C-alpha positions in Angstrom: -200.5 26.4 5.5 -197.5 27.7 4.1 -195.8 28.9 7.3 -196.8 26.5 9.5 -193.5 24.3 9.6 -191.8 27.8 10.6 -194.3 29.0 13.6 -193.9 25.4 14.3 -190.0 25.6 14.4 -190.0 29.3 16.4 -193.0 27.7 19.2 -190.6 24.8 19.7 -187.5 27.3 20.8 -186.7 26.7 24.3 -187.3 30.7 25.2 -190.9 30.2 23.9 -191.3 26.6 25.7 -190.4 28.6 29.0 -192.8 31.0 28.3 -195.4 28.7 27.6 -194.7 26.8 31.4 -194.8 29.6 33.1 -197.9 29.6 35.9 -200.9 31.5 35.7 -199.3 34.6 38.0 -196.9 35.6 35.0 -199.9 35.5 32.6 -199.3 39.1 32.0 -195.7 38.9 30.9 -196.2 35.7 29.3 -198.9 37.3 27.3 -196.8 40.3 26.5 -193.9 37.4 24.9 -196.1 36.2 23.2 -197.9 39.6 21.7 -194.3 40.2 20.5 -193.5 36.9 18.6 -197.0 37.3 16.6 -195.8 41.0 16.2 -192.5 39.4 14.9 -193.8 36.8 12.9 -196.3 39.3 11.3 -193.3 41.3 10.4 -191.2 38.7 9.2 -194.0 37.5 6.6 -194.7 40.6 5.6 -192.1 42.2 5.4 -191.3 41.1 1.3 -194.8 41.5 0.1 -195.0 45.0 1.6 -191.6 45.6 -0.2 -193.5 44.4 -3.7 -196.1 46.4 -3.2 -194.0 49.8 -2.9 -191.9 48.5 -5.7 -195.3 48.6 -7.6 -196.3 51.8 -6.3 -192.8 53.5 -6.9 -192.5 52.4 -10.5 -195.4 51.0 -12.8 -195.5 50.0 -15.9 -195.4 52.8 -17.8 -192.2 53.5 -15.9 -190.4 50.6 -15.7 -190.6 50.5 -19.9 -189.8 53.8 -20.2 -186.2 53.2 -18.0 -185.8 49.7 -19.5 -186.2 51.6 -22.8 -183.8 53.8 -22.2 -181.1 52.2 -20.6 -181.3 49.0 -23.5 -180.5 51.7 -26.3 -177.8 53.5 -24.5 -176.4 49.8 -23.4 -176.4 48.2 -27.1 -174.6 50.7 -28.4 -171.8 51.2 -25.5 -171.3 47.3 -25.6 -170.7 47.6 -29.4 -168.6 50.3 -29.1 -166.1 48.5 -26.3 -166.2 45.0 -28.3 -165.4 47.0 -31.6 -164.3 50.5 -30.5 -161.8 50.1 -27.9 -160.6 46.4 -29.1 -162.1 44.7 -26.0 -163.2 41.5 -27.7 -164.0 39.3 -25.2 -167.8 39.4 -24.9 -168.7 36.6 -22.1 -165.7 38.4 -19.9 -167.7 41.5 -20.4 -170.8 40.0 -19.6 -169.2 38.7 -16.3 -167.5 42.2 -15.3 -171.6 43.8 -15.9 -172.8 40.9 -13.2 -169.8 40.9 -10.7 -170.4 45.0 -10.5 -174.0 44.4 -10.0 -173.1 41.5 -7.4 -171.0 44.4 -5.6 -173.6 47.1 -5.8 -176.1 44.9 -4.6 -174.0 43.6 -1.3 -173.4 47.7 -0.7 -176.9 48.0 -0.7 -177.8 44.4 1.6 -174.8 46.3 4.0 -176.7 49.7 4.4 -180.2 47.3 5.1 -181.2 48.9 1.6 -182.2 45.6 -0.7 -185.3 44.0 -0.4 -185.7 40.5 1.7 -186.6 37.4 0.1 -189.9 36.5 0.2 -191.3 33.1 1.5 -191.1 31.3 -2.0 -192.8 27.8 -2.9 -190.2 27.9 -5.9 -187.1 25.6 -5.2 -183.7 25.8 -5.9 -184.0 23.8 -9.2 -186.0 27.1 -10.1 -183.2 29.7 -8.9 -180.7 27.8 -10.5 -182.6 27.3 -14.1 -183.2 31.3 -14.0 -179.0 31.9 -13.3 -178.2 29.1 -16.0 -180.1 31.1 -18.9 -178.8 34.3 -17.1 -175.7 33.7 -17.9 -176.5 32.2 -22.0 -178.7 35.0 -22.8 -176.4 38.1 -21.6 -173.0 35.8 -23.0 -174.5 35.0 -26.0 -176.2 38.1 -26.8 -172.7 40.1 -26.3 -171.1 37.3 -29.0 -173.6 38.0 -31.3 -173.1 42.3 -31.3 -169.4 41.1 -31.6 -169.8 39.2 -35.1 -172.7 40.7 -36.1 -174.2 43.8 -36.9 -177.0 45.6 -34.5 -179.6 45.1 -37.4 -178.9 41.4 -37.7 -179.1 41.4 -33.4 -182.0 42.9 -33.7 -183.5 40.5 -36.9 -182.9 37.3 -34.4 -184.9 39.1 -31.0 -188.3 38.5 -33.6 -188.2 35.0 -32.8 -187.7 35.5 -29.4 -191.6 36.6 -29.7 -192.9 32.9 -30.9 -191.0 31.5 -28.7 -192.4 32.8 -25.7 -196.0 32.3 -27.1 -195.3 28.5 -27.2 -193.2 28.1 -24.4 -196.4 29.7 -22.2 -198.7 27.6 -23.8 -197.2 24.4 -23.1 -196.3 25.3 -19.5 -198.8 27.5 -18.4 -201.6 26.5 -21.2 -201.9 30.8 -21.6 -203.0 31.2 -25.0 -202.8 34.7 -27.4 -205.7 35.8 -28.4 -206.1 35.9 -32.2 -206.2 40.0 -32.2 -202.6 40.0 -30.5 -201.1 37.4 -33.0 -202.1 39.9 -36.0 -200.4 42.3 -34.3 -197.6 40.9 -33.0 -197.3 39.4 -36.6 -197.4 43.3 -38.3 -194.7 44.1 -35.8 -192.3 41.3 -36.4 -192.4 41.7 -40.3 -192.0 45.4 -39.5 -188.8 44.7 -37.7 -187.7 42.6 -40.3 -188.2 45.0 -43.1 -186.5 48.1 -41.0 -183.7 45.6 -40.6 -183.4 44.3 -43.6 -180.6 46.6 -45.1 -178.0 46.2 -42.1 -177.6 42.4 -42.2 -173.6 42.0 -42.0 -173.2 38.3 -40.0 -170.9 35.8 -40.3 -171.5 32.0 -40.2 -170.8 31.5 -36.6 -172.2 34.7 -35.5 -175.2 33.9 -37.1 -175.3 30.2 -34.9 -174.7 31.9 -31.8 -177.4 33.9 -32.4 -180.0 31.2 -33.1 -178.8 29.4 -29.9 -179.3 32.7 -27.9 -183.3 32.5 -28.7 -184.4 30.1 -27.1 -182.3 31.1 -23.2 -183.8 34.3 -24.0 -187.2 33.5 -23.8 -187.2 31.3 -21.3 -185.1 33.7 -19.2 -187.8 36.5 -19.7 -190.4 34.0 -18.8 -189.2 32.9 -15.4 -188.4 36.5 -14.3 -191.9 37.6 -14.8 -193.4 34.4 -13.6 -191.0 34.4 -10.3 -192.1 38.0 -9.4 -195.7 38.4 -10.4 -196.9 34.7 -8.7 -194.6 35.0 -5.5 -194.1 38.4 -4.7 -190.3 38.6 -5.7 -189.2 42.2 -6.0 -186.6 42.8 -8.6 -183.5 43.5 -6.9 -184.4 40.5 -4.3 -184.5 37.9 -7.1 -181.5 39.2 -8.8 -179.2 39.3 -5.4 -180.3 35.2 -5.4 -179.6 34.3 -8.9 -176.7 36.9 -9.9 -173.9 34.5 -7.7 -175.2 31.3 -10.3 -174.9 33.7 -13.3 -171.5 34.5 -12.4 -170.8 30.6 -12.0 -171.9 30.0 -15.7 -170.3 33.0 -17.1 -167.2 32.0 -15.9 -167.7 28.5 -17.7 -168.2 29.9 -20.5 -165.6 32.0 -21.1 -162.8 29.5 -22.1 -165.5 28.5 -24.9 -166.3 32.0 -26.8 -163.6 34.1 -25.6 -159.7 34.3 -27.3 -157.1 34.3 -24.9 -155.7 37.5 -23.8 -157.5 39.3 -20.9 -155.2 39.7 -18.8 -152.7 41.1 -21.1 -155.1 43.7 -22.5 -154.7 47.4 -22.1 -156.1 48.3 -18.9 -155.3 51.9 -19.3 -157.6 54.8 -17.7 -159.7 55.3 -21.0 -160.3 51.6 -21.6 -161.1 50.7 -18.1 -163.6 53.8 -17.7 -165.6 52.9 -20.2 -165.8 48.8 -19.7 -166.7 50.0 -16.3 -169.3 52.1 -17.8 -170.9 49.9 -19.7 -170.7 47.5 -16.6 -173.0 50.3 -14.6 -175.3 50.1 -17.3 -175.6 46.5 -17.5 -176.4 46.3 -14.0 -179.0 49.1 -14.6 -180.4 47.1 -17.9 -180.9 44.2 -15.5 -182.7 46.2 -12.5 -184.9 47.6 -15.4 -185.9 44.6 -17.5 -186.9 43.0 -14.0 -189.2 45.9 -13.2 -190.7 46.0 -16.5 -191.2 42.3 -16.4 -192.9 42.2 -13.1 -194.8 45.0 -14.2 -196.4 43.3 -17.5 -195.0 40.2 -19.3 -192.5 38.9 -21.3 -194.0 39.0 -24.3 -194.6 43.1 -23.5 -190.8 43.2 -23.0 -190.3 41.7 -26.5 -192.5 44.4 -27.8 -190.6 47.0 -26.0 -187.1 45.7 -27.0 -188.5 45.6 -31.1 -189.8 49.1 -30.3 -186.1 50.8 -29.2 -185.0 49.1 -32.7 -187.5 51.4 -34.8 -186.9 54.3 -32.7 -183.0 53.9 -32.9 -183.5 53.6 -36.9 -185.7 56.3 -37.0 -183.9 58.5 -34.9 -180.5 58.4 -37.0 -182.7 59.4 -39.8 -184.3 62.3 -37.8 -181.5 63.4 -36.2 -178.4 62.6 -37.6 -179.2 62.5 -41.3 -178.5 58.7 -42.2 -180.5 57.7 -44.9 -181.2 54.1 -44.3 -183.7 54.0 -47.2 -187.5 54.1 -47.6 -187.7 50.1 -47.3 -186.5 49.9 -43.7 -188.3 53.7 -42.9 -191.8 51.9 -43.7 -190.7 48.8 -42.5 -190.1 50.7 -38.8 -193.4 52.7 -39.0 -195.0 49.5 -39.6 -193.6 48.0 -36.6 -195.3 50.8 -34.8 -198.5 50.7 -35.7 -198.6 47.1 -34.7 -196.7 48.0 -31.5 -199.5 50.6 -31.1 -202.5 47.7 -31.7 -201.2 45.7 -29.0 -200.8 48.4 -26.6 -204.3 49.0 -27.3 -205.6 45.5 -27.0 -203.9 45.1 -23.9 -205.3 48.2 -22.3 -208.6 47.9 -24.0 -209.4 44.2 -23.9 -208.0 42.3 -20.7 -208.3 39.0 -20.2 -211.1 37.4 -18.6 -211.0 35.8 -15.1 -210.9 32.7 -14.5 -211.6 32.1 -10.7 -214.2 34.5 -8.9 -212.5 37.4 -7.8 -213.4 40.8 -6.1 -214.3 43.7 -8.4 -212.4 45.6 -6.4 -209.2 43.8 -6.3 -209.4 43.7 -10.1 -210.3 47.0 -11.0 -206.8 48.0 -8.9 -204.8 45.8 -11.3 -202.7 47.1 -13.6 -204.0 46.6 -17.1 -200.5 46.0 -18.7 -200.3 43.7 -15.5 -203.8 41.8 -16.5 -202.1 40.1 -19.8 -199.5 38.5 -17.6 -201.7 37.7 -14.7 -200.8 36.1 -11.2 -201.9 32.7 -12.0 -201.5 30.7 -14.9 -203.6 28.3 -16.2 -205.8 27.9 -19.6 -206.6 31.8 -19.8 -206.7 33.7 -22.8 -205.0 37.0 -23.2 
């Protein structure tokens, strides 16, 4: 049983040992002791999955898209703007200021009793510790490659971020893509490409970092979903245990990709407003893309981040007037309509169980939840 070594450890406390002695004339108080140490062992257990549960109920899928959505299109563009803008360019000391904030926030929050416990996890350190390492090389190396290249060419390198996490599933959790959702996962990346296509300014190293940002990326997507949606992790929860082995790495990495300098930069008002802008928006860009991938999957979260590049293209067109030409303006509405097919096939077509289950329970599920799953293991989505 999975809490057994604990009841074990909380019976053999000398307080409960006394009670336990006691003679049959205290069977009423013993009895009451003992009423509250089940009570508290009830609450102790569960206490996190309650705390998953109203994180489901309080924001759903539809939800936690929509504010990852919003919060990735406002971050991309403030992050560009301090790297380039306001001659910050030191991209992994950025990175680190976005996860020290959100370490801060976080222990304001654990002060007031306001973040989430941990759940009782069968996942062990090794696990925690893979999930901060990638942390720290996708968020680092994702800031590196907006500082030498273009958003377009940023954007061009997430599409293989999409195969990856369809192979790296099916070799450790044998989950296998329907051929329906390849099509149009395909239409969407070739899409993205094409809308892309015209804003391709890289250099040579810019264009290595962001090859070896691809492959952290997925994997990074892929343990956050898998971590909450199997064990009950809520976002915030999971972040407060990995954020402290992010900053570790971050730090590590900045004598490799950043130029000397930080400490003699301008810290004036201006400059210093809006790095610490951008850093409240990274942490709100994390807290999203957790909920969004506990909510449905990381190849769902792909979709979504290929979807804000359309919609930023298109929107420029709309709104401001920028003419990016009727290549990329197809290319985006393509993207779309194969964002639009997978939607559909994951609403419309869920995957089949694979272990009887109660109709109930299932028909409860979320169906952006059902493509994900909470158990892995030789479906098909």
């Amino acid at each position: 049983m999975l809490y057994s070594r604990e009841i074990l450890n909380l019976l053999g406390r000398k307080d409960v040992r006394k009670i336990l002695k006691r003679k049959d004339s205290d069977a009423g108080e013993r009895g009451r002791a003992l009423e509250e140490l089940r009570s508290s062992l009830f609450s102790r257990f569960r206490f996190s999955e309650s705390a998953k549960r109203q994180e489901k109920r309080s924001c759903g899928p539809v939800l936690a898209l929509t504010f990852n959505f919003l919060v990735a299109v406002g971050i991309i563009f403030m992050n560009k703007w301090v790297l380039q803008g306001v001659g910050f360019h030191f991209p992994i000391c950025l990175s680190f200021i976005h996860y020290l904030l959100s370490w801060a926030l976080m222990a304001i929050l654990k002060a007031f009793s306001a973040l989430p416990g941990s759940p009782p996890s069968k996942s062990t350190r090794l696990s925690f510790f893979t999930l901060g390492f990638v942390m720290s090389l996708s968020t680092g190396l994702a800031n590196v490659s907006l500082k030498y290249n273009s958003v377009g060419f940023y954007q061009m390198a997430k599409i293989a971020v999409t195969p990856s996490i369809v192979l790296a599933e099916f070799i450790w959790f044998k989950k296998r893509v329907s051929f329906s959702k390849v099509l149009a996962l395909t239409v969407v990346s070739i899409g993205v490409a094409v809308a892309t296509v015209t804003d391709l300014q890289f250099s040579l190293f810019g264009a290595c970092v962001a090859l070896a940002w691809i492959i952290p990326s997925a994997v990074n997507k892929i343990l956050w979903s898998t971590l909450q949606q199997r064990e009950s992790w809520t976002a915030l929860a999971l972040m407060w245990k990995t954020t402290p082995i992010t900053l570790f790495f971050l730090a590590t990495l900045i004598p490799f990709f950043d130029p000397p300098g930080v400490f003699s930069y301008d810290w004036n008002f201006r400059n210093t407003a809006l790095i610490l802008l951008s850093a409240v928006l990274g942490f709100l860009l994390q807290w999203s893309g957790a909920l969004a991938l506990g909510a449905t999957s990381a190849i769902s979260h792909v979709v979504l981040g290929q979807f804000k590049t359309c919609v930023v293209l298109l929107g420029n067109f709309c709104i401001f007037g920028s003419n990016p030409g009727m290549t990329s303006i197809s290319g985006a509405f393509m993207a779309i309509a194969g964002m639009s097919g997978y939607t559909y096939l994951n609403i419309h077509n869920p995957k089949p169980q694979t272990g009887k289950s109660s109709p109930t329970k299932s028909s409860t599920q979320s169906r952006l939840s059902k493509e994900n799953g909470d158990g892995y293991g030789g479906e098909s989505v």
